[in-house]
Amino acid sequence: MWLLGPFIARYRRRTAFFAAGALAAIIYGLVDQSTRPEIQAWYWPSVASAVTFFLTRLIISRLIGRFIGGVRRKLH
């Protein structure tokens, strides 16, 4: 796994961005298909996907940062 460390460190922001975008698209689709009228309002799918995108990007970026930090400490 330590071989992937430098690659993941270099593309940490892109990896987090793509993962967050994918999860936000899934959440948008799920909320948009809801049968409840109060959730089907025009703004809830967008709000849910935006919140999901922000939280996922933050969490994945921190996890990658912590993982890569551990790899760098072991290599040096």
PDB file of N, CA and C in Angstrom:
ATOM      1  N   MET A   1       0.824  -1.198   0.000  1.00  0.00           N
ATOM      2  CA  MET A   1       0.000   0.000   0.000  1.00  0.00           C
ATOM      3  C   MET A   1       0.866   1.260   0.000  1.00  0.00           C
ATOM      4  N   TRP A   2       2.077   1.135   0.522  1.00  0.00           N
ATOM      5  CA  TRP A   2       2.933   2.309   0.596  1.00  0.00           C
ATOM      6  C   TRP A   2       3.365   2.791  -0.782  1.00  0.00           C
ATOM      7  N   LEU A   3       3.258   1.930  -1.799  1.00  0.00           N
ATOM      8  CA  LEU A   3       3.588   2.360  -3.158  1.00  0.00           C
ATOM      9  C   LEU A   3       2.588   3.386  -3.685  1.00  0.00           C
ATOM     10  N   LEU A   4       1.345   3.300  -3.237  1.00  0.00           N
ATOM     11  CA  LEU A   4       0.315   4.238  -3.696  1.00  0.00           C
ATOM     12  C   LEU A   4       0.348   5.556  -2.932  1.00  0.00           C
ATOM     13  N   GLY A   5       1.092   5.610  -1.851  1.00  0.00           N
ATOM     14  CA  GLY A   5       1.124   6.801  -1.006  1.00  0.00           C
ATOM     15  C   GLY A   5       1.437   8.094  -1.748  1.00  0.00           C
ATOM     16  N   PRO A   6       2.554   8.173  -2.472  1.00  0.00           N
ATOM     17  CA  PRO A   6       2.874   9.413  -3.186  1.00  0.00           C
ATOM     18  C   PRO A   6       1.829   9.791  -4.238  1.00  0.00           C
ATOM     19  N   PHE A   7       1.294   8.786  -4.939  1.00  0.00           N
ATOM     20  CA  PHE A   7       0.268   9.060  -5.950  1.00  0.00           C
ATOM     21  C   PHE A   7      -0.990   9.643  -5.307  1.00  0.00           C
ATOM     22  N   ILE A   8      -1.442   9.020  -4.222  1.00  0.00           N
ATOM     23  CA  ILE A   8      -2.644   9.502  -3.534  1.00  0.00           C
ATOM     24  C   ILE A   8      -2.400  10.883  -2.943  1.00  0.00           C
ATOM     25  N   ALA A   9      -1.207  11.110  -2.408  1.00  0.00           N
ATOM     26  CA  ALA A   9      -0.895  12.421  -1.833  1.00  0.00           C
ATOM     27  C   ALA A   9      -0.937  13.506  -2.902  1.00  0.00           C
ATOM     28  N   ARG A  10      -0.432  13.187  -4.081  1.00  0.00           N
ATOM     29  CA  ARG A  10      -0.401  14.179  -5.153  1.00  0.00           C
ATOM     30  C   ARG A  10      -1.805  14.546  -5.624  1.00  0.00           C
ATOM     31  N   TYR A  11      -2.686  13.553  -5.661  1.00  0.00           N
ATOM     32  CA  TYR A  11      -4.034  13.776  -6.182  1.00  0.00           C
ATOM     33  C   TYR A  11      -5.101  13.717  -5.094  1.00  0.00           C
ATOM     34  N   ARG A  12      -4.758  14.132  -3.893  1.00  0.00           N
ATOM     35  CA  ARG A  12      -5.687  14.065  -2.765  1.00  0.00           C
ATOM     36  C   ARG A  12      -6.938  14.890  -3.019  1.00  0.00           C
ATOM     37  N   ARG A  13      -6.773  16.096  -3.466  1.00  0.00           N
ATOM     38  CA  ARG A  13      -7.936  16.964  -3.696  1.00  0.00           C
ATOM     39  C   ARG A  13      -8.812  16.435  -4.825  1.00  0.00           C
ATOM     40  N   ARG A  14      -8.199  15.959  -5.893  1.00  0.00           N
ATOM     41  CA  ARG A  14      -8.986  15.414  -7.012  1.00  0.00           C
ATOM     42  C   ARG A  14      -9.727  14.153  -6.603  1.00  0.00           C
ATOM     43  N   THR A  15      -9.070  13.294  -5.863  1.00  0.00           N
ATOM     44  CA  THR A  15      -9.716  12.064  -5.401  1.00  0.00           C
ATOM     45  C   THR A  15     -10.912  12.390  -4.534  1.00  0.00           C
ATOM     46  N   ALA A  16     -10.728  13.313  -3.594  1.00  0.00           N
ATOM     47  CA  ALA A  16     -11.832  13.709  -2.718  1.00  0.00           C
ATOM     48  C   ALA A  16     -12.948  14.367  -3.524  1.00  0.00           C
ATOM     49  N   PHE A  17     -12.589  15.182  -4.510  1.00  0.00           N
ATOM     50  CA  PHE A  17     -13.586  15.861  -5.330  1.00  0.00           C
ATOM     51  C   PHE A  17     -14.419  14.865  -6.133  1.00  0.00           C
ATOM     52  N   PHE A  18     -13.755  13.904  -6.773  1.00  0.00           N
ATOM     53  CA  PHE A  18     -14.488  12.917  -7.574  1.00  0.00           C
ATOM     54  C   PHE A  18     -15.372  12.027  -6.715  1.00  0.00           C
ATOM     55  N   ALA A  19     -14.859  11.608  -5.573  1.00  0.00           N
ATOM     56  CA  ALA A  19     -15.662  10.765  -4.679  1.00  0.00           C
ATOM     57  C   ALA A  19     -16.865  11.538  -4.155  1.00  0.00           C
ATOM     58  N   ALA A  20     -16.655  12.791  -3.789  1.00  0.00           N
ATOM     59  CA  ALA A  20     -17.761  13.612  -3.290  1.00  0.00           C
ATOM     60  C   ALA A  20     -18.778  13.877  -4.391  1.00  0.00           C
ATOM     61  N   GLY A  21     -18.313  14.123  -5.595  1.00  0.00           N
ATOM     62  CA  GLY A  21     -19.236  14.336  -6.710  1.00  0.00           C
ATOM     63  C   GLY A  21     -20.078  13.110  -7.012  1.00  0.00           C
ATOM     64  N   ALA A  22     -19.447  11.947  -6.960  1.00  0.00           N
ATOM     65  CA  ALA A  22     -20.190  10.708  -7.213  1.00  0.00           C
ATOM     66  C   ALA A  22     -21.243  10.461  -6.141  1.00  0.00           C
ATOM     67  N   LEU A  23     -20.864  10.649  -4.883  1.00  0.00           N
ATOM     68  CA  LEU A  23     -21.828  10.428  -3.806  1.00  0.00           C
ATOM     69  C   LEU A  23     -22.947  11.466  -3.845  1.00  0.00           C
ATOM     70  N   ALA A  24     -22.617  12.705  -4.194  1.00  0.00           N
ATOM     71  CA  ALA A  24     -23.644  13.744  -4.298  1.00  0.00           C
ATOM     72  C   ALA A  24     -24.635  13.421  -5.413  1.00  0.00           C
ATOM     73  N   ALA A  25     -24.148  12.879  -6.526  1.00  0.00           N
ATOM     74  CA  ALA A  25     -25.053  12.497  -7.616  1.00  0.00           C
ATOM     75  C   ALA A  25     -25.982  11.368  -7.189  1.00  0.00           C
ATOM     76  N   ILE A  26     -25.457  10.425  -6.434  1.00  0.00           N
ATOM     77  CA  ILE A  26     -26.290   9.326  -5.934  1.00  0.00           C
ATOM     78  C   ILE A  26     -27.356   9.855  -4.982  1.00  0.00           C
ATOM     79  N   ILE A  27     -26.959  10.718  -4.063  1.00  0.00           N
ATOM     80  CA  ILE A  27     -27.915  11.292  -3.106  1.00  0.00           C
ATOM     81  C   ILE A  27     -28.966  12.116  -3.838  1.00  0.00           C
ATOM     82  N   TYR A  28     -28.546  12.894  -4.827  1.00  0.00           N
ATOM     83  CA  TYR A  28     -29.499  13.694  -5.597  1.00  0.00           C
ATOM     84  C   TYR A  28     -30.551  12.796  -6.245  1.00  0.00           C
ATOM     85  N   GLY A  29     -30.099  11.719  -6.861  1.00  0.00           N
ATOM     86  CA  GLY A  29     -31.034  10.798  -7.508  1.00  0.00           C
ATOM     87  C   GLY A  29     -31.978  10.137  -6.529  1.00  0.00           C
ATOM     88  N   LEU A  30     -31.458   9.739  -5.377  1.00  0.00           N
ATOM     89  CA  LEU A  30     -32.304   9.087  -4.379  1.00  0.00           C
ATOM     90  C   LEU A  30     -33.344  10.041  -3.806  1.00  0.00           C
ATOM     91  N   VAL A  31     -32.930  11.260  -3.495  1.00  0.00           N
ATOM     92  CA  VAL A  31     -33.870  12.235  -2.935  1.00  0.00           C
ATOM     93  C   VAL A  31     -34.883  12.652  -3.991  1.00  0.00           C
ATOM     94  N   ASP A  32     -34.439  12.777  -5.228  1.00  0.00           N
ATOM     95  CA  ASP A  32     -35.339  13.184  -6.308  1.00  0.00           C
ATOM     96  C   ASP A  32     -36.414  12.131  -6.580  1.00  0.00           C
ATOM     97  N   GLN A  33     -36.129  10.871  -6.309  1.00  0.00           N
ATOM     98  CA  GLN A  33     -37.091   9.797  -6.543  1.00  0.00           C
ATOM     99  C   GLN A  33     -38.025   9.560  -5.362  1.00  0.00           C
ATOM    100  N   SER A  34     -37.890  10.345  -4.329  1.00  0.00           N
ATOM    101  CA  SER A  34     -38.723  10.137  -3.141  1.00  0.00           C
ATOM    102  C   SER A  34     -40.204  10.328  -3.476  1.00  0.00           C
ATOM    103  N   THR A  35     -41.050   9.546  -2.832  1.00  0.00           N
ATOM    104  CA  THR A  35     -42.494   9.652  -3.064  1.00  0.00           C
ATOM    105  C   THR A  35     -43.156  10.632  -2.111  1.00  0.00           C
ATOM    106  N   ARG A  36     -42.416  11.117  -1.139  1.00  0.00           N
ATOM    107  CA  ARG A  36     -42.998  12.068  -0.189  1.00  0.00           C
ATOM    108  C   ARG A  36     -42.992  13.471  -0.800  1.00  0.00           C
ATOM    109  N   PRO A  37     -44.125  14.154  -0.818  1.00  0.00           N
ATOM    110  CA  PRO A  37     -44.197  15.465  -1.489  1.00  0.00           C
ATOM    111  C   PRO A  37     -43.330  16.533  -0.829  1.00  0.00           C
ATOM    112  N   GLU A  38     -43.154  16.474   0.483  1.00  0.00           N
ATOM    113  CA  GLU A  38     -42.337  17.509   1.132  1.00  0.00           C
ATOM    114  C   GLU A  38     -40.855  17.346   0.803  1.00  0.00           C
ATOM    115  N   ILE A  39     -40.442  16.150   0.451  1.00  0.00           N
ATOM    116  CA  ILE A  39     -39.047  15.933   0.062  1.00  0.00           C
ATOM    117  C   ILE A  39     -38.866  16.158  -1.434  1.00  0.00           C
ATOM    118  N   GLN A  40     -39.918  16.013  -2.212  1.00  0.00           N
ATOM    119  CA  GLN A  40     -39.832  16.198  -3.660  1.00  0.00           C
ATOM    120  C   GLN A  40     -39.782  17.672  -4.063  1.00  0.00           C
ATOM    121  N   ALA A  41     -39.851  18.574  -3.104  1.00  0.00           N
ATOM    122  CA  ALA A  41     -39.777  19.997  -3.439  1.00  0.00           C
ATOM    123  C   ALA A  41     -38.510  20.252  -4.259  1.00  0.00           C
ATOM    124  N   TRP A  42     -38.512  21.296  -5.048  1.00  0.00           N
ATOM    125  CA  TRP A  42     -37.437  21.531  -6.010  1.00  0.00           C
ATOM    126  C   TRP A  42     -36.076  21.752  -5.359  1.00  0.00           C
ATOM    127  N   TYR A  43     -36.028  22.217  -4.124  1.00  0.00           N
ATOM    128  CA  TYR A  43     -34.736  22.562  -3.533  1.00  0.00           C
ATOM    129  C   TYR A  43     -34.110  21.429  -2.720  1.00  0.00           C
ATOM    130  N   TRP A  44     -34.874  20.462  -2.233  1.00  0.00           N
ATOM    131  CA  TRP A  44     -34.297  19.429  -1.361  1.00  0.00           C
ATOM    132  C   TRP A  44     -33.257  18.548  -2.045  1.00  0.00           C
ATOM    133  N   PRO A  45     -33.462  18.094  -3.266  1.00  0.00           N
ATOM    134  CA  PRO A  45     -32.385  17.295  -3.884  1.00  0.00           C
ATOM    135  C   PRO A  45     -31.072  18.070  -4.010  1.00  0.00           C
ATOM    136  N   SER A  46     -31.170  19.338  -4.366  1.00  0.00           N
ATOM    137  CA  SER A  46     -29.959  20.159  -4.503  1.00  0.00           C
ATOM    138  C   SER A  46     -29.291  20.396  -3.162  1.00  0.00           C
ATOM    139  N   VAL A  47     -30.092  20.694  -2.153  1.00  0.00           N
ATOM    140  CA  VAL A  47     -29.542  20.937  -0.817  1.00  0.00           C
ATOM    141  C   VAL A  47     -28.881  19.670  -0.280  1.00  0.00           C
ATOM    142  N   ALA A  48     -29.564  18.543  -0.418  1.00  0.00           N
ATOM    143  CA  ALA A  48     -29.013  17.279   0.084  1.00  0.00           C
ATOM    144  C   ALA A  48     -27.719  16.913  -0.634  1.00  0.00           C
ATOM    145  N   SER A  49     -27.673  17.104  -1.935  1.00  0.00           N
ATOM    146  CA  SER A  49     -26.453  16.755  -2.664  1.00  0.00           C
ATOM    147  C   SER A  49     -25.314  17.725  -2.346  1.00  0.00           C
ATOM    148  N   ALA A  50     -25.609  19.004  -2.149  1.00  0.00           N
ATOM    149  CA  ALA A  50     -24.564  19.974  -1.797  1.00  0.00           C
ATOM    150  C   ALA A  50     -23.968  19.669  -0.425  1.00  0.00           C
ATOM    151  N   VAL A  51     -24.813  19.362   0.537  1.00  0.00           N
ATOM    152  CA  VAL A  51     -24.323  19.021   1.879  1.00  0.00           C
ATOM    153  C   VAL A  51     -23.504  17.734   1.825  1.00  0.00           C
ATOM    154  N   THR A  52     -23.987  16.753   1.084  1.00  0.00           N
ATOM    155  CA  THR A  52     -23.255  15.494   0.936  1.00  0.00           C
ATOM    156  C   THR A  52     -21.905  15.726   0.279  1.00  0.00           C
ATOM    157  N   PHE A  53     -21.871  16.554  -0.764  1.00  0.00           N
ATOM    158  CA  PHE A  53     -20.615  16.850  -1.451  1.00  0.00           C
ATOM    159  C   PHE A  53     -19.614  17.479  -0.496  1.00  0.00           C
ATOM    160  N   PHE A  54     -20.051  18.485   0.249  1.00  0.00           N
ATOM    161  CA  PHE A  54     -19.152  19.194   1.161  1.00  0.00           C
ATOM    162  C   PHE A  54     -18.607  18.262   2.242  1.00  0.00           C
ATOM    163  N   LEU A  55     -19.493  17.518   2.884  1.00  0.00           N
ATOM    164  CA  LEU A  55     -19.058  16.635   3.971  1.00  0.00           C
ATOM    165  C   LEU A  55     -18.164  15.502   3.460  1.00  0.00           C
ATOM    166  N   THR A  56     -18.520  14.919   2.329  1.00  0.00           N
ATOM    167  CA  THR A  56     -17.720  13.817   1.794  1.00  0.00           C
ATOM    168  C   THR A  56     -16.338  14.296   1.389  1.00  0.00           C
ATOM    169  N   ARG A  57     -16.267  15.442   0.762  1.00  0.00           N
ATOM    170  CA  ARG A  57     -14.961  15.967   0.340  1.00  0.00           C
ATOM    171  C   ARG A  57     -14.081  16.248   1.550  1.00  0.00           C
ATOM    172  N   LEU A  58     -14.666  16.831   2.590  1.00  0.00           N
ATOM    173  CA  LEU A  58     -13.916  17.127   3.807  1.00  0.00           C
ATOM    174  C   LEU A  58     -13.421  15.841   4.473  1.00  0.00           C
ATOM    175  N   ILE A  59     -14.301  14.880   4.619  1.00  0.00           N
ATOM    176  CA  ILE A  59     -13.946  13.634   5.303  1.00  0.00           C
ATOM    177  C   ILE A  59     -12.894  12.849   4.520  1.00  0.00           C
ATOM    178  N   ILE A  60     -13.079  12.705   3.224  1.00  0.00           N
ATOM    179  CA  ILE A  60     -12.122  11.937   2.419  1.00  0.00           C
ATOM    180  C   ILE A  60     -10.767  12.628   2.378  1.00  0.00           C
ATOM    181  N   SER A  61     -10.768  13.948   2.268  1.00  0.00           N
ATOM    182  CA  SER A  61      -9.510  14.678   2.248  1.00  0.00           C
ATOM    183  C   SER A  61      -8.749  14.480   3.558  1.00  0.00           C
ATOM    184  N   ARG A  62      -9.461  14.523   4.672  1.00  0.00           N
ATOM    185  CA  ARG A  62      -8.797  14.323   5.970  1.00  0.00           C
ATOM    186  C   ARG A  62      -8.310  12.890   6.143  1.00  0.00           C
ATOM    187  N   LEU A  63      -9.110  11.931   5.704  1.00  0.00           N
ATOM    188  CA  LEU A  63      -8.678  10.536   5.810  1.00  0.00           C
ATOM    189  C   LEU A  63      -7.434  10.272   4.967  1.00  0.00           C
ATOM    190  N   ILE A  64      -7.421  10.795   3.756  1.00  0.00           N
ATOM    191  CA  ILE A  64      -6.249  10.615   2.899  1.00  0.00           C
ATOM    192  C   ILE A  64      -5.046  11.321   3.515  1.00  0.00           C
ATOM    193  N   GLY A  65      -5.253  12.523   4.033  1.00  0.00           N
ATOM    194  CA  GLY A  65      -4.162  13.254   4.675  1.00  0.00           C
ATOM    195  C   GLY A  65      -3.585  12.502   5.859  1.00  0.00           C
ATOM    196  N   ARG A  66      -4.444  11.914   6.650  1.00  0.00           N
ATOM    197  CA  ARG A  66      -3.971  11.148   7.805  1.00  0.00           C
ATOM    198  C   ARG A  66      -3.240   9.889   7.350  1.00  0.00           C
ATOM    199  N   PHE A  67      -3.776   9.222   6.346  1.00  0.00           N
ATOM    200  CA  PHE A  67      -3.149   8.003   5.839  1.00  0.00           C
ATOM    201  C   PHE A  67      -1.785   8.303   5.231  1.00  0.00           C
ATOM    202  N   ILE A  68      -1.707   9.308   4.410  1.00  0.00           N
ATOM    203  CA  ILE A  68      -0.456   9.651   3.742  1.00  0.00           C
ATOM    204  C   ILE A  68       0.555  10.158   4.752  1.00  0.00           C
ATOM    205  N   GLY A  69       0.083  10.883   5.761  1.00  0.00           N
ATOM    206  CA  GLY A  69       0.991  11.339   6.810  1.00  0.00           C
ATOM    207  C   GLY A  69       1.652  10.164   7.504  1.00  0.00           C
ATOM    208  N   GLY A  70       0.885   9.103   7.767  1.00  0.00           N
ATOM    209  CA  GLY A  70       1.442   7.906   8.385  1.00  0.00           C
ATOM    210  C   GLY A  70       2.446   7.215   7.479  1.00  0.00           C
ATOM    211  N   VAL A  71       2.158   7.180   6.188  1.00  0.00           N
ATOM    212  CA  VAL A  71       3.072   6.555   5.233  1.00  0.00           C
ATOM    213  C   VAL A  71       4.360   7.352   5.151  1.00  0.00           C
ATOM    214  N   ARG A  72       4.265   8.659   5.119  1.00  0.00           N
ATOM    215  CA  ARG A  72       5.469   9.487   5.016  1.00  0.00           C
ATOM    216  C   ARG A  72       6.344   9.341   6.256  1.00  0.00           C
ATOM    217  N   ARG A  73       5.739   9.255   7.434  1.00  0.00           N
ATOM    218  CA  ARG A  73       6.526   9.092   8.657  1.00  0.00           C
ATOM    219  C   ARG A  73       7.281   7.766   8.647  1.00  0.00           C
ATOM    220  N   LYS A  74       6.681   6.726   8.115  1.00  0.00           N
ATOM    221  CA  LYS A  74       7.340   5.418   8.089  1.00  0.00           C
ATOM    222  C   LYS A  74       8.456   5.362   7.051  1.00  0.00           C
ATOM    223  N   LEU A  75       8.317   6.114   5.966  1.00  0.00           N
ATOM    224  CA  LEU A  75       9.323   6.068   4.910  1.00  0.00           C
ATOM    225  C   LEU A  75      10.557   6.889   5.241  1.00  0.00           C
ATOM    226  N   HIS A  76      10.415   7.926   6.048  1.00  0.00           N
ATOM    227  CA  HIS A  76      11.565   8.803   6.344  1.00  0.00           C
ATOM    228  C   HIS A  76      12.266   8.403   7.592  1.00  0.00           C
TER     229      HIS A  76
END
